[in-house]
Amino acid sequence: MSAASDFALYGYFRSSAAFRVRIALNLKNVGADPRFVHLVRDGGQQHRDAYKAVNPQELIPTLLHDSRAIGQSVAIIEYLDEIVPQPPLLPRNAPERARVRQIALAIACDIHPLNNLRVLQYLHHAIGADDKARADWQYHWIATGFSALEAMLARNAETGCFCHGDAPTLADVCLIPQMANARRIQMDLSPYPTLQRIEKAALSLPAFIAARPENQPDAE
Ligand SMILES: N[C@@H](CCC(=O)N[C@@H](CS)C(=O)NCC(=O)O)C(=O)O
């Protein structure tokens, strides 16, 4: 659609919230000029004044478009879906749209934030949680969320090759990066066969493959 220079994306290869936006941009065939923010180096470049001016939450991703800085990956993806409607990432009818958002937000609101870098850092520095305690914390919250998602998806006739039907939606855009996070910490994913089946389908698509952390220019 637009030239890459119309959009810029502040991201980090390992950030799953940025991974979501990369998938959505790829599905929409929208290029974005990448701006790398290293979340660990220099105490976290997200805390620099220059980045704080762009995103006061000191979190990535941030999308720049039309002189506007938009934070929050789900807000960014819905914005993209509105300005570049094809292919749609949300169904047209309200109950189906609600189902897709329910799945997406179960991940974006109730799993991901609990395992975010700053939460893990706080557990370590303020509460004294050691490596094992922090790993257990992550396993617990991902397993809690994934068990519910597995039940929601496995028992619903609206689940298709993907979370909702046979084309990727906002739900898959959120699920696949969360699966990548779980794999990164070597979680046992065998209790979630439906999630694994959907992950396999998504990771056969170029838009998802190109967005994977290991395929980013800043990957380490
Ligand atoms: N709800 C936000 C979450 C953003 C977020 O937590 N980003 C992480 C990377 S995945 C981050 O910037 N962490 C930096 C930190 O914790 O200091 C979104 O969906 O955009």
Coordinates of C-alpha atoms and ligand atoms in Angstrom, one line a residue:
M1 CA 0.0 0.0 0.0
S2 CA 2.0 3.0 1.2
A3 CA 5.6 3.7 0.8
A4 CA 7.6 2.5 3.8
S5 CA 8.5 6.1 4.7
D6 CA 4.8 6.9 5.6
F7 CA 5.0 4.6 8.6
A8 CA 7.7 4.0 11.2
L9 CA 7.6 1.4 13.9
Y10 CA 9.6 1.5 17.1
G11 CA 10.3 -2.1 18.1
Y12 CA 12.6 -4.7 19.4
F13 CA 13.1 -8.1 17.9
R14 CA 12.1 -10.0 21.0
S15 CA 9.1 -7.9 22.0
S16 CA 5.9 -9.8 21.5
A17 CA 3.8 -6.7 21.4
A18 CA 6.0 -5.4 18.5
F19 CA 5.8 -8.9 16.9
R20 CA 2.0 -8.5 16.8
V21 CA 2.3 -5.2 14.9
R22 CA 4.9 -6.6 12.5
I23 CA 2.5 -9.4 11.6
A24 CA -0.4 -7.0 11.1
L25 CA 1.8 -4.7 8.9
N26 CA 2.9 -7.7 6.8
L27 CA -0.7 -9.0 6.4
K28 CA -1.7 -5.6 5.2
N29 CA 1.4 -5.3 3.0
V30 CA 2.3 -2.0 4.7
G31 CA 6.0 -1.2 5.0
A32 CA 7.2 0.6 8.1
D33 CA 10.6 2.1 8.7
P34 CA 12.0 0.2 11.6
R35 CA 13.4 2.1 14.6
F36 CA 15.1 -0.1 17.1
V37 CA 14.8 0.4 20.8
H38 CA 16.9 -2.1 22.8
L39 CA 15.0 -3.0 25.9
V40 CA 18.0 -4.2 27.9
R41 CA 21.0 -2.2 26.6
D42 CA 21.9 1.0 28.5
G43 CA 19.5 0.2 31.2
G44 CA 16.7 0.0 28.6
Q45 CA 16.5 2.5 25.8
Q46 CA 12.8 2.7 26.2
H47 CA 13.5 4.9 29.3
R48 CA 15.5 7.5 27.3
D49 CA 14.0 11.0 27.2
A50 CA 13.9 10.9 23.4
Y51 CA 11.7 7.8 23.4
K52 CA 9.7 8.9 26.4
A53 CA 8.7 12.0 24.3
V54 CA 7.3 9.5 21.7
N55 CA 5.7 7.1 24.2
P56 CA 5.3 8.2 27.8
Q57 CA 4.5 4.7 28.8
E58 CA 8.2 3.8 28.0
L59 CA 6.9 0.6 26.3
I60 CA 7.2 -0.5 22.7
P61 CA 5.8 -0.7 20.1
T62 CA 4.9 2.8 18.9
L63 CA 3.7 3.4 15.3
L64 CA 4.4 6.8 13.7
H65 CA 1.9 7.8 11.0
D66 CA 0.7 11.1 9.7
S67 CA 2.6 13.0 12.5
R68 CA 0.9 10.9 15.1
A69 CA 2.6 8.5 17.6
I70 CA 0.3 5.6 18.5
G71 CA 1.1 3.3 21.3
Q72 CA -0.5 0.0 22.5
S73 CA -0.3 -2.8 20.0
V74 CA -4.0 -3.6 19.9
A75 CA -4.8 0.1 19.3
I76 CA -2.2 0.2 16.5
I77 CA -3.5 -2.9 14.9
E78 CA -7.1 -1.7 15.0
Y79 CA -6.0 1.6 13.5
L80 CA -4.2 -0.2 10.7
D81 CA -7.3 -2.3 10.1
E82 CA -9.4 0.9 9.8
I83 CA -7.1 2.7 7.4
V84 CA -6.1 -0.4 5.4
P85 CA -9.2 -2.6 5.5
Q86 CA -7.9 -5.5 3.4
P87 CA -7.5 -8.2 4.5
P88 CA -9.7 -7.6 7.5
L89 CA -8.3 -8.5 10.9
L90 CA -11.7 -8.2 12.6
P91 CA -15.0 -9.9 11.4
R92 CA -17.8 -7.7 10.1
N93 CA -20.5 -8.8 12.5
A94 CA -20.5 -7.7 16.1
P95 CA -20.8 -11.1 17.9
E96 CA -17.9 -12.5 15.8
R97 CA -15.9 -9.3 16.4
A98 CA -16.5 -9.7 20.1
R99 CA -15.2 -13.3 20.0
V100 CA -12.0 -12.3 18.2
R101 CA -11.4 -9.4 20.7
Q102 CA -12.1 -11.7 23.6
I103 CA -9.4 -14.1 22.5
A104 CA -7.0 -11.3 21.6
L105 CA -7.5 -9.5 24.9
A106 CA -7.3 -12.7 27.0
I107 CA -3.7 -12.6 25.7
A108 CA -2.9 -8.9 25.5
C109 CA -4.5 -7.9 28.8
D110 CA -4.4 -11.0 31.0
I111 CA -1.2 -13.0 30.0
H112 CA 1.3 -10.7 28.4
P113 CA 1.4 -7.9 31.0
L114 CA 2.2 -10.2 33.8
N115 CA 5.3 -11.5 32.1
N116 CA 6.6 -8.2 30.8
L117 CA 10.2 -7.2 31.4
R118 CA 9.4 -4.5 33.9
V119 CA 7.2 -6.8 36.0
L120 CA 9.9 -9.4 36.0
Q121 CA 12.5 -6.8 36.9
Y122 CA 10.3 -5.5 39.8
L123 CA 9.8 -9.1 41.1
H124 CA 13.6 -9.4 41.1
H125 CA 14.7 -6.0 42.5
A126 CA 11.8 -5.1 44.8
I127 CA 10.6 -8.5 46.0
G128 CA 13.8 -10.5 45.7
A129 CA 12.3 -13.2 43.5
D130 CA 15.1 -15.4 42.2
D131 CA 15.4 -16.9 38.7
K132 CA 13.3 -20.0 39.6
A133 CA 10.6 -17.9 41.3
R134 CA 10.4 -15.7 38.2
A135 CA 10.3 -18.6 35.8
D136 CA 7.5 -20.3 37.9
W137 CA 5.6 -17.0 37.8
Q138 CA 5.8 -16.9 34.0
Y139 CA 4.8 -20.5 33.6
H140 CA 1.9 -20.1 36.0
W141 CA 0.4 -17.1 34.2
I142 CA 0.9 -18.4 30.7
A143 CA -0.5 -21.8 31.6
T144 CA -3.5 -20.1 33.3
G145 CA -4.2 -18.1 30.2
F146 CA -3.5 -20.9 27.7
S147 CA -5.7 -23.4 29.5
A148 CA -8.6 -21.0 29.1
L149 CA -7.8 -20.3 25.5
E150 CA -7.5 -24.0 24.7
A151 CA -11.0 -24.6 26.1
M152 CA -12.4 -21.6 24.3
L153 CA -10.9 -22.6 21.0
A154 CA -11.2 -26.3 21.0
R155 CA -14.9 -26.3 21.9
N156 CA -16.1 -23.7 19.5
A157 CA -17.4 -24.3 16.0
E158 CA -16.2 -20.9 14.9
T159 CA -12.6 -21.9 15.3
G160 CA -11.2 -22.9 12.0
C161 CA -7.7 -23.2 10.7
F162 CA -7.1 -20.1 12.7
C163 CA -8.6 -18.8 16.0
H164 CA -11.7 -17.6 14.2
G165 CA -12.4 -19.1 10.8
D166 CA -9.9 -19.9 8.1
A167 CA -8.1 -16.6 7.8
P168 CA -5.9 -14.9 10.4
T169 CA -7.5 -12.2 12.6
L170 CA -6.4 -10.1 15.5
A171 CA -6.7 -13.2 17.7
D172 CA -3.9 -15.0 15.8
V173 CA -1.9 -11.9 15.6
C174 CA -1.8 -11.9 19.5
L175 CA -1.6 -15.7 19.9
I176 CA 1.5 -16.4 17.8
P177 CA 3.9 -14.0 19.6
Q178 CA 2.6 -15.3 23.0
M179 CA 3.3 -18.9 21.8
A180 CA 6.8 -17.7 20.8
N181 CA 7.3 -16.3 24.3
A182 CA 6.2 -19.6 25.9
R183 CA 8.6 -21.5 23.7
R184 CA 11.4 -19.2 24.5
I185 CA 11.1 -20.1 28.2
Q186 CA 10.7 -23.8 27.2
M187 CA 7.2 -24.3 28.4
D188 CA 5.5 -27.6 27.9
L189 CA 2.9 -26.8 25.3
S190 CA 1.5 -30.3 25.0
P191 CA -1.7 -29.5 27.0
Y192 CA -2.6 -27.0 24.2
P193 CA -3.1 -29.0 21.0
T194 CA -5.5 -26.5 19.4
L195 CA -3.1 -23.6 20.1
Q196 CA -0.3 -25.6 18.6
R197 CA -2.3 -26.5 15.5
I198 CA -3.2 -22.8 14.9
E199 CA 0.4 -21.8 15.5
K200 CA 1.6 -24.2 12.9
A201 CA -1.0 -22.9 10.4
A202 CA 0.0 -19.3 11.0
L203 CA 3.7 -20.0 10.8
S204 CA 3.3 -21.3 7.3
L205 CA 2.3 -17.8 6.1
P206 CA 5.0 -15.4 4.9
A207 CA 3.5 -12.5 6.9
F208 CA 4.0 -14.4 10.2
I209 CA 7.4 -15.8 9.2
A210 CA 8.8 -12.5 8.2
A211 CA 7.6 -11.0 11.5
R212 CA 9.4 -13.6 13.7
P213 CA 12.0 -12.3 16.2
E214 CA 14.8 -14.2 14.6
N215 CA 14.0 -12.6 11.2
Q216 CA 14.5 -9.0 12.4
P217 CA 17.5 -6.9 11.6
D218 CA 18.2 -6.3 15.3
A219 CA 18.0 -10.0 16.3
E220 CA 20.9 -11.1 18.4
Ligands
LIG1 N1 0.0 -3.4 26.3 C1 1.2 -2.9 25.6 C2 2.4 -3.7 26.1 C3 3.6 -3.2 25.6 C4 4.8 -3.8 26.3 O1 4.7 -4.3 27.4 N2 5.9 -3.8 25.6 C5 7.1 -4.5 26.2 C6 7.8 -5.3 25.2 S1 6.8 -6.7 24.7 C7 8.0 -3.4 26.6 O2 8.2 -2.4 26.0 N3 8.7 -3.6 27.8 C8 9.6 -2.7 28.3 C9 9.7 -2.8 29.8 O3 9.1 -3.6 30.4 O4 10.5 -1.9 30.3 C10 1.0 -3.2 24.1 O5 0.3 -4.1 23.7 O6 1.6 -2.5 23.3

